[in-house]
mmCIF file of C-alpha atoms and ligand atoms in Angstrom:
data_model
loop_
_atom_site.group_PDB
_atom_site.id
_atom_site.type_symbol
_atom_site.label_atom_id
_atom_site.label_comp_id
_atom_site.label_asym_id
_atom_site.label_seq_id
_atom_site.Cartn_x
_atom_site.Cartn_y
_atom_site.Cartn_z
ATOM 1 C CA UNK A 1 -18.946 -25.211 -6.086
ATOM 2 C CA UNK A 2 -19.620 -21.959 -4.128
ATOM 3 C CA UNK A 3 -19.931 -18.840 -6.325
ATOM 4 C CA UNK A 4 -17.259 -16.047 -6.235
ATOM 5 C CA UNK A 5 -17.141 -13.590 -3.449
ATOM 6 C CA UNK A 6 -18.115 -10.250 -5.042
ATOM 7 C CA UNK A 7 -16.288 -7.135 -4.004
ATOM 8 C CA UNK A 8 -15.888 -3.387 -4.565
ATOM 9 C CA UNK A 9 -12.395 -1.675 -4.368
ATOM 10 C CA UNK A 10 -12.774 1.850 -3.378
ATOM 11 C CA UNK A 11 -9.803 4.453 -3.891
ATOM 12 C CA UNK A 12 -8.349 1.541 -5.886
ATOM 13 C CA UNK A 13 -5.193 3.135 -7.048
ATOM 14 C CA UNK A 14 -3.464 0.753 -9.317
ATOM 15 C CA UNK A 15 -5.114 -2.300 -7.655
ATOM 16 C CA UNK A 16 -2.296 -3.430 -5.356
ATOM 17 C CA UNK A 17 -5.102 -4.591 -2.844
ATOM 18 C CA UNK A 18 -7.268 -6.151 -5.603
ATOM 19 C CA UNK A 19 -4.054 -7.949 -6.967
ATOM 20 C CA UNK A 20 -3.787 -9.706 -3.518
ATOM 21 C CA UNK A 21 -7.538 -10.639 -3.317
ATOM 22 C CA UNK A 22 -7.482 -12.003 -6.742
ATOM 23 C CA UNK A 23 -4.288 -14.050 -5.931
ATOM 24 C CA UNK A 24 -6.190 -15.455 -2.953
ATOM 25 C CA UNK A 25 -8.697 -16.820 -5.562
ATOM 26 C CA UNK A 26 -12.491 -16.866 -5.109
ATOM 27 C CA UNK A 27 -12.888 -13.225 -5.138
ATOM 28 C CA UNK A 28 -14.535 -11.188 -8.064
ATOM 29 C CA UNK A 29 -14.113 -7.477 -8.385
ATOM 30 C CA UNK A 30 -17.405 -6.096 -9.728
ATOM 31 C CA UNK A 31 -16.625 -2.377 -9.140
ATOM 32 C CA UNK A 32 -13.596 -0.256 -8.479
ATOM 33 C CA UNK A 33 -13.477 3.480 -8.233
ATOM 34 C CA UNK A 34 -10.388 5.739 -8.718
ATOM 35 C CA UNK A 35 -10.042 9.161 -10.036
ATOM 36 C CA UNK A 36 -6.433 9.475 -11.250
ATOM 37 C CA UNK A 37 -6.464 8.477 -14.920
ATOM 38 C CA UNK A 38 -3.082 6.709 -14.938
ATOM 39 C CA UNK A 39 -3.978 4.539 -11.857
ATOM 40 C CA UNK A 40 -7.361 3.798 -13.155
ATOM 41 C CA UNK A 41 -5.721 2.720 -16.476
ATOM 42 C CA UNK A 42 -3.259 0.513 -14.689
ATOM 43 C CA UNK A 43 -6.078 -1.163 -12.738
ATOM 44 C CA UNK A 44 -7.994 -1.545 -15.999
ATOM 45 C CA UNK A 45 -5.131 -3.070 -17.783
ATOM 46 C CA UNK A 46 -4.742 -5.704 -15.209
ATOM 47 C CA UNK A 47 -8.140 -6.394 -13.918
ATOM 48 C CA UNK A 48 -10.621 -5.201 -16.704
ATOM 49 C CA UNK A 49 -11.914 -1.708 -17.837
ATOM 50 C CA UNK A 50 -15.530 -2.580 -17.636
ATOM 51 C CA UNK A 51 -15.989 -2.529 -13.827
ATOM 52 C CA UNK A 52 -13.577 0.380 -13.114
ATOM 53 C CA UNK A 53 -15.349 3.702 -12.525
ATOM 54 C CA UNK A 54 -12.753 6.328 -13.513
ATOM 55 C CA UNK A 55 -13.829 9.564 -11.540
ATOM 56 C CA UNK A 56 -14.514 11.162 -8.173
ATOM 57 C CA UNK A 57 -16.189 8.818 -5.831
ATOM 58 C CA UNK A 58 -18.699 11.417 -4.891
ATOM 59 C CA UNK A 59 -20.136 11.447 -8.577
ATOM 60 C CA UNK A 60 -21.008 7.537 -8.492
ATOM 61 C CA UNK A 61 -24.703 7.710 -8.164
ATOM 62 C CA UNK A 62 -26.367 5.504 -5.450
ATOM 63 C CA UNK A 63 -28.191 3.454 -8.166
ATOM 64 C CA UNK A 64 -24.984 2.280 -9.591
ATOM 65 C CA UNK A 65 -23.652 0.884 -6.403
ATOM 66 C CA UNK A 66 -24.129 -3.009 -6.552
ATOM 67 C CA UNK A 67 -24.840 -5.167 -3.645
ATOM 68 C CA UNK A 68 -21.653 -7.117 -2.769
ATOM 69 C CA UNK A 69 -20.128 -9.511 -0.190
ATOM 70 C CA UNK A 70 -17.072 -7.297 0.503
ATOM 71 C CA UNK A 71 -15.814 -3.750 0.156
ATOM 72 C CA UNK A 72 -11.988 -3.102 0.291
ATOM 73 C CA UNK A 73 -10.003 0.076 0.274
ATOM 74 C CA UNK A 74 -10.059 3.081 2.494
ATOM 75 C CA UNK A 75 -10.118 6.889 1.866
ATOM 76 C CA UNK A 76 -6.868 8.544 1.967
ATOM 77 C CA UNK A 77 -6.600 10.423 5.411
ATOM 78 C CA UNK A 78 -6.169 14.146 4.806
ATOM 79 C CA UNK A 79 -5.263 15.323 8.293
ATOM 80 C CA UNK A 80 -4.555 14.170 11.852
ATOM 81 C CA UNK A 81 -4.442 17.426 13.771
ATOM 82 C CA UNK A 82 -8.048 17.419 14.703
ATOM 83 C CA UNK A 83 -7.953 14.299 16.826
ATOM 84 C CA UNK A 84 -11.345 13.795 18.397
ATOM 85 C CA UNK A 85 -13.250 16.076 16.010
ATOM 86 C CA UNK A 86 -16.723 14.585 15.629
ATOM 87 C CA UNK A 87 -17.878 17.072 13.269
ATOM 88 C CA UNK A 88 -19.261 15.158 10.207
ATOM 89 C CA UNK A 89 -19.619 18.420 8.331
ATOM 90 C CA UNK A 90 -15.671 18.782 8.627
ATOM 91 C CA UNK A 91 -14.807 18.900 4.849
ATOM 92 C CA UNK A 92 -11.996 16.404 5.552
ATOM 93 C CA UNK A 93 -14.691 13.920 6.506
ATOM 94 C CA UNK A 94 -16.270 14.186 2.898
ATOM 95 C CA UNK A 95 -14.465 11.107 1.643
ATOM 96 C CA UNK A 96 -15.501 9.187 4.691
ATOM 97 C CA UNK A 97 -19.175 10.030 4.153
ATOM 98 C CA UNK A 98 -18.760 8.624 0.727
ATOM 99 C CA UNK A 99 -17.230 5.430 2.102
ATOM 100 C CA UNK A 100 -20.207 5.096 4.497
ATOM 101 C CA UNK A 101 -22.461 5.735 1.540
ATOM 102 C CA UNK A 102 -21.054 2.900 -0.382
ATOM 103 C CA UNK A 103 -21.264 0.460 2.578
ATOM 104 C CA UNK A 104 -24.916 1.535 3.189
ATOM 105 C CA UNK A 105 -25.923 0.829 -0.401
ATOM 106 C CA UNK A 106 -23.701 -2.266 -1.198
ATOM 107 C CA UNK A 107 -24.476 -3.811 2.249
ATOM 108 C CA UNK A 108 -21.177 -5.917 2.351
ATOM 109 C CA UNK A 109 -20.999 -8.539 5.013
ATOM 110 C CA UNK A 110 -17.393 -7.265 5.537
ATOM 111 C CA UNK A 111 -15.416 -4.224 4.803
ATOM 112 C CA UNK A 112 -11.633 -3.808 5.043
ATOM 113 C CA UNK A 113 -9.843 -0.401 5.365
ATOM 114 C CA UNK A 114 -6.174 -0.002 4.857
ATOM 115 C CA UNK A 115 -4.485 3.258 5.901
ATOM 116 C CA UNK A 116 -1.413 4.997 7.243
ATOM 117 C CA UNK A 117 -0.075 3.723 10.582
ATOM 118 C CA UNK A 118 -1.312 6.982 12.324
ATOM 119 C CA UNK A 119 -4.893 6.440 11.098
ATOM 120 C CA UNK A 120 -6.163 5.213 14.314
ATOM 121 C CA UNK A 121 -5.482 8.464 16.070
ATOM 122 C CA UNK A 122 -7.195 10.551 13.226
ATOM 123 C CA UNK A 123 -10.511 12.297 13.322
ATOM 124 C CA UNK A 124 -11.536 10.121 10.381
ATOM 125 C CA UNK A 125 -11.200 7.104 12.488
ATOM 126 C CA UNK A 126 -13.167 8.723 15.323
ATOM 127 C CA UNK A 127 -15.878 9.289 12.796
ATOM 128 C CA UNK A 128 -15.962 5.656 11.733
ATOM 129 C CA UNK A 129 -16.063 4.528 15.429
ATOM 130 C CA UNK A 130 -18.892 6.908 16.154
ATOM 131 C CA UNK A 131 -20.922 5.433 13.068
ATOM 132 C CA UNK A 132 -20.496 1.798 14.280
ATOM 133 C CA UNK A 133 -21.821 2.723 17.658
ATOM 134 C CA UNK A 134 -25.430 2.089 18.513
ATOM 135 C CA UNK A 135 -27.668 4.452 16.483
ATOM 136 C CA UNK A 136 -24.842 5.225 14.067
ATOM 137 C CA UNK A 137 -25.201 4.668 10.215
ATOM 138 C CA UNK A 138 -22.925 1.461 10.407
ATOM 139 C CA UNK A 139 -24.336 0.174 13.753
ATOM 140 C CA UNK A 140 -24.619 -3.381 12.363
ATOM 141 C CA UNK A 141 -20.823 -3.523 11.992
ATOM 142 C CA UNK A 142 -18.284 -4.532 14.555
ATOM 143 C CA UNK A 143 -14.758 -3.595 14.004
ATOM 144 C CA UNK A 144 -11.354 -5.089 14.602
ATOM 145 C CA UNK A 145 -8.276 -3.044 14.031
ATOM 146 C CA UNK A 146 -4.520 -3.201 14.323
ATOM 147 C CA UNK A 147 -1.180 -2.129 12.859
ATOM 148 C CA UNK A 148 0.166 -4.845 10.665
ATOM 149 C CA UNK A 149 3.699 -5.058 9.364
ATOM 150 C CA UNK A 150 3.780 -6.141 5.829
ATOM 151 C CA UNK A 151 7.168 -8.173 6.570
ATOM 152 C CA UNK A 152 5.058 -10.414 8.957
ATOM 153 C CA UNK A 153 2.991 -11.433 5.916
ATOM 154 C CA UNK A 154 5.664 -12.210 3.458
ATOM 155 C CA UNK A 155 6.622 -8.821 1.994
ATOM 156 C CA UNK A 156 10.311 -8.048 1.832
ATOM 157 C CA UNK A 157 9.453 -4.573 3.481
ATOM 158 C CA UNK A 158 8.910 -3.099 6.913
ATOM 159 C CA UNK A 159 5.651 -1.280 6.006
ATOM 160 C CA UNK A 160 3.357 -0.602 8.872
ATOM 161 C CA UNK A 161 -0.334 -0.084 8.045
ATOM 162 C CA UNK A 162 -3.383 0.229 9.965
ATOM 163 C CA UNK A 163 -5.988 -2.291 9.057
ATOM 164 C CA UNK A 164 -9.722 -2.189 10.037
ATOM 165 C CA UNK A 165 -12.000 -5.106 9.405
ATOM 166 C CA UNK A 166 -15.683 -4.157 9.841
ATOM 167 C CA UNK A 167 -18.110 -7.110 9.862
ATOM 168 C CA UNK A 168 -21.749 -7.567 10.293
ATOM 169 C CA UNK A 169 -21.483 -11.400 10.498
ATOM 170 C CA UNK A 170 -19.843 -11.235 13.886
ATOM 171 C CA UNK A 171 -16.430 -9.835 14.988
ATOM 172 C CA UNK A 172 -13.614 -11.028 12.749
ATOM 173 C CA UNK A 173 -10.089 -10.908 14.534
ATOM 174 C CA UNK A 174 -7.007 -9.820 12.553
ATOM 175 C CA UNK A 175 -5.026 -12.500 10.634
ATOM 176 C CA UNK A 176 -2.197 -14.029 12.365
ATOM 177 C CA UNK A 177 1.309 -13.353 11.050
ATOM 178 C CA UNK A 178 3.001 -15.929 8.780
ATOM 179 C CA UNK A 179 6.603 -14.615 8.976
ATOM 180 C CA UNK A 180 8.955 -13.414 11.713
ATOM 181 C CA UNK A 181 12.337 -11.741 11.940
ATOM 182 C CA UNK A 182 14.197 -14.840 12.994
ATOM 183 C CA UNK A 183 13.142 -18.366 13.745
ATOM 184 C CA UNK A 184 11.671 -18.286 17.158
ATOM 185 C CA UNK A 185 8.085 -19.167 16.727
ATOM 186 C CA UNK A 186 8.487 -21.634 13.936
ATOM 187 C CA UNK A 187 7.237 -19.265 11.217
ATOM 188 C CA UNK A 188 8.840 -18.543 8.126
ATOM 189 C CA UNK A 189 11.639 -15.761 8.246
ATOM 190 C CA UNK A 190 11.221 -12.307 6.835
ATOM 191 C CA UNK A 191 11.905 -12.092 3.215
ATOM 192 C CA UNK A 192 14.821 -9.805 2.346
ATOM 193 C CA UNK A 193 15.821 -7.200 -0.173
ATOM 194 C CA UNK A 194 18.138 -9.973 -1.590
ATOM 195 C CA UNK A 195 15.165 -12.391 -2.094
ATOM 196 C CA UNK A 196 13.235 -9.667 -3.906
ATOM 197 C CA UNK A 197 15.683 -8.002 -6.272
ATOM 198 C CA UNK A 198 19.116 -9.788 -6.350
ATOM 199 C CA UNK A 199 18.313 -11.278 -9.909
ATOM 200 C CA UNK A 200 17.675 -7.839 -11.652
ATOM 201 C CA UNK A 201 20.429 -6.336 -13.712
ATOM 202 C CA UNK A 202 22.599 -3.926 -11.448
ATOM 203 C CA UNK A 203 23.113 -1.465 -14.587
ATOM 204 C CA UNK A 204 19.614 -0.357 -15.956
ATOM 205 C CA UNK A 205 19.774 -0.121 -19.838
ATOM 206 C CA UNK A 206 17.746 2.959 -20.225
ATOM 207 C CA UNK A 207 16.455 5.977 -18.337
ATOM 208 C CA UNK A 208 13.198 6.325 -20.214
ATOM 209 C CA UNK A 209 9.819 4.407 -20.649
ATOM 210 C CA UNK A 210 9.151 3.155 -24.296
ATOM 211 C CA UNK A 211 7.244 5.532 -26.202
ATOM 212 C CA UNK A 212 3.923 3.435 -26.434
ATOM 213 C CA UNK A 213 0.410 4.504 -25.469
ATOM 214 C CA UNK A 214 -2.899 2.876 -24.774
ATOM 215 C CA UNK A 215 -6.594 3.756 -24.714
ATOM 216 C CA UNK A 216 -8.594 3.667 -21.634
ATOM 217 C CA UNK A 217 -11.818 5.408 -20.786
ATOM 218 C CA UNK A 218 -11.583 7.072 -24.202
ATOM 219 C CA UNK A 219 -8.352 8.676 -23.192
ATOM 220 C CA UNK A 220 -4.714 7.962 -24.268
ATOM 221 C CA UNK A 221 -2.236 7.112 -21.594
ATOM 222 C CA UNK A 222 1.305 5.992 -21.691
ATOM 223 C CA UNK A 223 1.690 2.281 -21.423
ATOM 224 C CA UNK A 224 0.960 -0.464 -20.958
ATOM 225 C CA UNK A 225 4.483 -1.240 -19.645
ATOM 226 C CA UNK A 226 5.829 -4.559 -18.679
ATOM 227 C CA UNK A 227 7.977 -4.888 -15.418
ATOM 228 C CA UNK A 228 11.242 -4.974 -17.384
ATOM 229 C CA UNK A 229 10.262 -1.559 -18.962
ATOM 230 C CA UNK A 230 10.349 -0.184 -15.531
ATOM 231 C CA UNK A 231 14.008 -0.795 -14.993
ATOM 232 C CA UNK A 232 15.080 2.790 -15.388
ATOM 233 C CA UNK A 233 18.327 4.358 -14.448
ATOM 234 C CA UNK A 234 18.777 7.936 -13.778
ATOM 235 C CA UNK A 235 21.522 10.528 -14.763
ATOM 236 C CA UNK A 236 22.980 11.581 -11.366
ATOM 237 C CA UNK A 237 25.546 14.486 -11.260
ATOM 238 C CA UNK A 238 29.138 13.665 -10.251
ATOM 239 C CA UNK A 239 28.312 15.303 -6.933
ATOM 240 C CA UNK A 240 25.342 12.868 -6.217
ATOM 241 C CA UNK A 241 27.518 9.891 -7.214
ATOM 242 C CA UNK A 242 30.242 11.069 -4.802
ATOM 243 C CA UNK A 243 27.677 11.227 -1.991
ATOM 244 C CA UNK A 244 26.072 7.806 -2.767
ATOM 245 C CA UNK A 245 29.453 6.285 -2.831
ATOM 246 C CA UNK A 246 30.124 7.285 0.831
ATOM 247 C CA UNK A 247 26.937 5.608 2.093
ATOM 248 C CA UNK A 248 27.304 2.003 3.392
ATOM 249 C CA UNK A 249 24.384 -0.422 3.661
ATOM 250 C CA UNK A 250 22.089 0.793 6.620
ATOM 251 C CA UNK A 251 23.885 4.106 6.421
ATOM 252 C CA UNK A 252 22.578 7.499 5.360
ATOM 253 C CA UNK A 253 23.370 11.264 5.102
ATOM 254 C CA UNK A 254 25.402 11.089 8.348
ATOM 255 C CA UNK A 255 28.060 9.025 6.563
ATOM 256 C CA UNK A 256 28.652 12.049 4.207
ATOM 257 C CA UNK A 257 31.956 13.991 4.775
ATOM 258 C CA UNK A 258 31.370 17.574 5.676
ATOM 259 C CA UNK A 259 32.443 18.767 2.286
ATOM 260 C CA UNK A 260 29.803 16.779 0.465
ATOM 261 C CA UNK A 261 26.894 17.850 2.552
ATOM 262 C CA UNK A 262 24.438 20.220 1.047
ATOM 263 C CA UNK A 263 24.091 23.414 3.111
ATOM 264 C CA UNK A 264 20.617 22.474 4.461
ATOM 265 C CA UNK A 265 22.145 19.159 6.043
ATOM 266 C CA UNK A 266 25.223 20.909 7.278
ATOM 267 C CA UNK A 267 23.032 23.250 9.253
ATOM 268 C CA UNK A 268 20.707 20.636 10.393
ATOM 269 C CA UNK A 269 22.802 18.049 12.353
ATOM 270 C CA UNK A 270 19.711 16.084 13.579
ATOM 271 C CA UNK A 271 16.849 14.493 11.883
ATOM 272 C CA UNK A 272 15.814 11.134 10.318
ATOM 273 C CA UNK A 273 18.594 8.725 9.599
ATOM 274 C CA UNK A 274 16.857 7.301 6.503
ATOM 275 C CA UNK A 275 17.561 10.161 4.403
ATOM 276 C CA UNK A 276 20.066 9.126 1.681
ATOM 277 C CA UNK A 277 19.973 5.696 3.065
ATOM 278 C CA UNK A 278 21.207 2.523 1.597
ATOM 279 C CA UNK A 279 19.267 -0.682 1.971
ATOM 280 C CA UNK A 280 20.682 -3.828 3.354
ATOM 281 C CA UNK A 281 20.676 -7.097 1.351
ATOM 282 C CA UNK A 282 19.817 -9.355 4.213
ATOM 283 C CA UNK A 283 16.932 -7.348 5.684
ATOM 284 C CA UNK A 284 13.396 -6.378 4.386
ATOM 285 C CA UNK A 285 13.545 -2.607 2.956
ATOM 286 C CA UNK A 286 11.912 0.234 4.876
ATOM 287 C CA UNK A 287 8.637 1.684 3.543
ATOM 288 C CA UNK A 288 8.710 2.339 -0.133
ATOM 289 C CA UNK A 289 6.987 5.596 -0.683
ATOM 290 C CA UNK A 290 5.840 7.422 -3.683
ATOM 291 C CA UNK A 291 9.362 9.163 -4.366
ATOM 292 C CA UNK A 292 11.688 6.011 -4.040
ATOM 293 C CA UNK A 293 13.546 7.304 -7.055
ATOM 294 C CA UNK A 294 15.009 10.216 -4.907
ATOM 295 C CA UNK A 295 17.647 9.036 -2.390
ATOM 296 C CA UNK A 296 17.297 12.187 -0.379
ATOM 297 C CA UNK A 297 13.628 11.049 0.483
ATOM 298 C CA UNK A 298 14.524 7.851 2.302
ATOM 299 C CA UNK A 299 16.566 4.673 2.428
ATOM 300 C CA UNK A 300 16.315 4.001 -1.338
ATOM 301 C CA UNK A 301 19.959 3.365 -2.479
ATOM 302 C CA UNK A 302 20.603 -0.058 -3.990
ATOM 303 C CA UNK A 303 22.092 -2.334 -1.264
ATOM 304 C CA UNK A 304 25.224 -3.399 -3.187
ATOM 305 C CA UNK A 305 28.188 -1.691 -1.691
ATOM 306 C CA UNK A 306 31.481 -3.381 -1.222
ATOM 307 C CA UNK A 307 33.555 -1.893 1.691
ATOM 308 C CA UNK A 308 36.963 -2.776 -0.083
ATOM 309 C CA UNK A 309 36.165 -2.591 -3.724
ATOM 310 C CA UNK A 310 34.641 0.802 -5.085
ATOM 311 C CA UNK A 311 34.019 -0.934 -8.353
ATOM 312 C CA UNK A 312 31.610 -3.314 -6.803
ATOM 313 C CA UNK A 313 29.061 -0.670 -5.556
ATOM 314 C CA UNK A 314 25.761 0.173 -7.160
ATOM 315 C CA UNK A 315 25.361 3.893 -6.688
ATOM 316 C CA UNK A 316 21.883 4.578 -7.693
ATOM 317 C CA UNK A 317 18.429 4.490 -6.148
ATOM 318 C CA UNK A 318 16.225 1.391 -6.735
ATOM 319 C CA UNK A 319 14.296 1.355 -10.087
ATOM 320 C CA UNK A 320 10.619 1.261 -10.577
ATOM 321 C CA UNK A 321 10.819 -2.527 -11.181
ATOM 322 C CA UNK A 322 12.795 -3.049 -7.908
ATOM 323 C CA UNK A 323 10.207 -0.939 -6.099
ATOM 324 C CA UNK A 324 7.355 -2.824 -7.589
ATOM 325 C CA UNK A 325 9.273 -6.274 -6.550
ATOM 326 C CA UNK A 326 9.664 -4.807 -2.934
ATOM 327 C CA UNK A 327 6.009 -4.150 -2.936
ATOM 328 C CA UNK A 328 5.517 -7.711 -4.117
ATOM 329 C CA UNK A 329 3.752 -6.908 -7.383
ATOM 330 C CA UNK A 330 4.156 -9.929 -9.741
ATOM 331 C CA UNK A 331 6.292 -9.485 -12.703
ATOM 332 C CA UNK A 332 3.393 -10.009 -15.035
ATOM 333 C CA UNK A 333 1.723 -6.837 -13.632
ATOM 334 C CA UNK A 334 1.365 -4.031 -16.282
ATOM 335 C CA UNK A 335 1.561 -0.414 -15.703
ATOM 336 C CA UNK A 336 0.238 2.743 -17.250
ATOM 337 C CA UNK A 337 1.287 6.401 -16.744
ATOM 338 C CA UNK A 338 4.433 8.572 -16.703
ATOM 339 C CA UNK A 339 7.545 7.704 -14.574
ATOM 340 C CA UNK A 340 6.118 9.886 -11.721
ATOM 341 C CA UNK A 341 2.692 8.437 -11.843
ATOM 342 C CA UNK A 342 3.780 4.894 -11.911
ATOM 343 C CA UNK A 343 6.056 5.676 -8.941
ATOM 344 C CA UNK A 344 3.045 7.052 -7.201
ATOM 345 C CA UNK A 345 0.942 3.968 -7.899
ATOM 346 C CA UNK A 346 3.619 1.564 -6.574
ATOM 347 C CA UNK A 347 4.327 3.661 -3.457
ATOM 348 C CA UNK A 348 0.707 4.087 -2.678
ATOM 349 C CA UNK A 349 -0.332 0.396 -2.944
ATOM 350 C CA UNK A 350 -1.053 -2.056 -0.504
ATOM 351 C CA UNK A 351 1.552 -4.833 -0.967
ATOM 352 C CA UNK A 352 -0.215 -7.520 -2.755
ATOM 353 C CA UNK A 353 0.906 -10.332 -0.399
ATOM 354 C CA UNK A 354 -0.448 -8.405 2.578
ATOM 355 C CA UNK A 355 -3.666 -8.017 0.844
ATOM 356 C CA UNK A 356 -3.721 -11.738 -0.020
ATOM 357 C CA UNK A 357 -3.099 -12.841 3.630
ATOM 358 C CA UNK A 358 -6.151 -10.687 4.646
ATOM 359 C CA UNK A 359 -8.114 -12.293 1.855
ATOM 360 C CA UNK A 360 -7.275 -15.888 2.726
ATOM 361 C CA UNK A 361 -8.099 -15.045 6.298
ATOM 362 C CA UNK A 362 -11.635 -13.624 5.367
ATOM 363 C CA UNK A 363 -12.616 -16.259 2.904
ATOM 364 C CA UNK A 364 -13.971 -18.950 5.287
ATOM 365 C CA UNK A 365 -16.032 -16.350 7.176
ATOM 366 C CA UNK A 366 -17.454 -14.860 3.853
ATOM 367 C CA UNK A 367 -18.148 -18.353 2.868
ATOM 368 C CA UNK A 368 -19.974 -19.022 6.188
ATOM 369 C CA UNK A 369 -17.641 -21.767 6.965
ATOM 370 C CA UNK A 370 -16.406 -20.268 10.093
ATOM 371 C CA UNK A 371 -18.770 -18.559 12.603
ATOM 372 C CA UNK A 372 -17.378 -15.191 13.405
ATOM 373 C CA UNK A 373 -17.015 -14.513 17.171
ATOM 374 C CA UNK A 374 -20.100 -13.129 18.725
ATOM 375 C CA UNK A 375 -19.448 -9.660 19.990
ATOM 376 C CA UNK A 376 -19.671 -8.690 23.739
ATOM 377 C CA UNK A 377 -22.749 -6.831 22.961
ATOM 378 C CA UNK A 378 -24.366 -9.822 21.282
ATOM 379 C CA UNK A 379 -23.295 -12.135 24.133
ATOM 380 C CA UNK A 380 -24.650 -9.849 26.761
ATOM 381 C CA UNK A 381 -28.058 -9.767 25.016
ATOM 382 C CA UNK A 382 -28.212 -13.612 24.653
ATOM 383 C CA UNK A 383 -27.220 -14.020 28.161
ATOM 384 C CA UNK A 384 -29.740 -11.670 29.654
ATOM 385 C CA UNK A 385 -32.593 -13.183 27.620
ATOM 386 C CA UNK A 386 -31.861 -16.735 29.035
ATOM 387 C CA UNK A 387 -34.112 -17.108 31.914
HETATM 388 C C1 SAM B 1 -3.578 4.958 -1.011
HETATM 389 S S1 SAM B 1 -4.091 5.012 -2.635
HETATM 390 C C2 SAM B 1 -4.955 3.364 -2.890
HETATM 391 C C3 SAM B 1 -3.953 2.266 -3.150
HETATM 392 C C4 SAM B 1 -4.827 1.077 -3.310
HETATM 393 N N1 SAM B 1 -5.526 0.622 -2.281
HETATM 394 C C5 SAM B 1 -3.767 -0.126 -3.879
HETATM 395 O O1 SAM B 1 -3.550 -0.994 -2.978
HETATM 396 O O2 SAM B 1 -3.165 0.031 -4.877
HETATM 397 C C6 SAM B 1 -5.517 6.032 -2.579
HETATM 398 C C7 SAM B 1 -6.077 6.446 -4.024
HETATM 399 O O3 SAM B 1 -7.345 7.125 -3.703
HETATM 400 C C8 SAM B 1 -7.486 7.987 -4.866
HETATM 401 N N2 SAM B 1 -8.547 8.929 -4.527
HETATM 402 C C9 SAM B 1 -8.421 10.060 -3.721
HETATM 403 N N3 SAM B 1 -9.508 10.793 -3.637
HETATM 404 C C10 SAM B 1 -10.447 10.204 -4.527
HETATM 405 C C11 SAM B 1 -11.653 10.557 -5.014
HETATM 406 N N4 SAM B 1 -12.389 11.649 -4.384
HETATM 407 N N5 SAM B 1 -12.380 9.731 -5.738
HETATM 408 C C12 SAM B 1 -11.774 8.625 -6.273
HETATM 409 N N6 SAM B 1 -10.394 8.268 -6.100
HETATM 410 C C13 SAM B 1 -9.734 9.035 -5.191
HETATM 411 C C14 SAM B 1 -6.036 8.566 -4.998
HETATM 412 O O4 SAM B 1 -5.992 9.024 -6.398
HETATM 413 C C15 SAM B 1 -5.205 7.170 -4.685
HETATM 414 O O5 SAM B 1 -5.042 6.513 -5.958
#
C-alpha cells in the first residue's frame, strides 16, 4: 500500500481545508501554522496539537519546515488597490514571501492556494505569477487557476473562491464540477439550505456557549464545544423582530416599510440587496461570512417564513451550528473560542467538501498514477530537441 501523502496547511484557521483533505483519505498533515489562538486550538482539537505551530508564520525557522508532498492554504490578501505592483518589498507582500519560503524549503510536488474571488486581480497574485516565470523563485512550478463555486462541488452555498494549483510534476488542471443548478448535464443537483439545516431545532434553547475550557499550547481557551452547543439564539429587540418579520425568502431590506427603516437605509435607497436578507429553502445560501449572526450584514435570516401564517416564521439569523452546516463541517467537528471567534473560524473556512473535491482530484497525480499534462514550455523544448 502506498504511504500517506504528507502535507502542510499554512494559515490553517480552524482547519476547514485540512478537514476536506483528511476526508478524502490518504493525506497526512505533518505541519500547520495559524496565529490566532482560538483557531489554532480548534485545529488542534480536531487534528492534533503536536503538528500545529501556533504563531506568526514569519517566526517559523527554516530548519523546522519539513519536506512534504503538498502545501495547502494561501495567505490572506491584504489589498487589491495596487494591481500590477511588482514590488516584492511592498509590506503587503510579506506573507507571500513567507509562503514562497515554505514552498522553497518543503519542496512540495504541488501547492494549492485558496483565496477570495478577486484574488486573481491582486498585486499578490501578480507576485506569484512573477515568481513562477523563468528565473523566479518558483520557476519549477506551473500554475492553473480558476474561480470555483462551492455549490458546484456539493456545498449548499454559492461561495466563489479563487483556487490556484501550482505543480512541479506537470500542469494539473482544475477539478471538474460534480453538481449543477438543475439536471442539464446529468450531474447531481445543487444542495440546498433545506438539505443542510431543516432537521435542526427552529428555536435554539440557549444564547450562550457552555462554560467549559480546555488547554492548548499551554493556554486556556473556551471549549471544546460540540456542534449542538453552537445552536445559539440571540435576543433581538422588538424593533429588530418587526423588521425580520417583513422579509420574505429571497427578500431583504427593500421589503421593510418606511417606518421600520433605520435612518441610514432610509437615506440610502440603493445598495446591495443581500442586507437583512432571508435565505430560500430550495436554494444554496449566499456566502457565509464571518458575521453571519448579524442580519444587517447579509442574507442570513432563517429561511422559514410562511406568507399567510405569521406564527410559522422563524425570525432570527442562522445559528453557528447552521452556519457550520452550510459550510459543510461535519457534526462531529469540535470548536474552541468565543462566539465571535468561532463565527470567524466558520466564515473564514474553505468548505470541507470543496477541499475534499480538490484533494480527490489531486490524489492520483500525487501518487504518480496520472501523468500531469506537459506544459507548453516543456512541449516546445521536447519538440525542438527532436531532430
Ligand atoms: C482565510 S483564513 C484560513 C482558513 C482555512 N484555510 C480554513 O479552511 O479553515 C486565514 C488565516 O490566516 C491566519 N493568519 C493571518 N496572518 C497570519 C500569520 N502572519 N501567521 C499565521 N497565521 C496567520 C488568520 O488568523 C486566519 O485564520
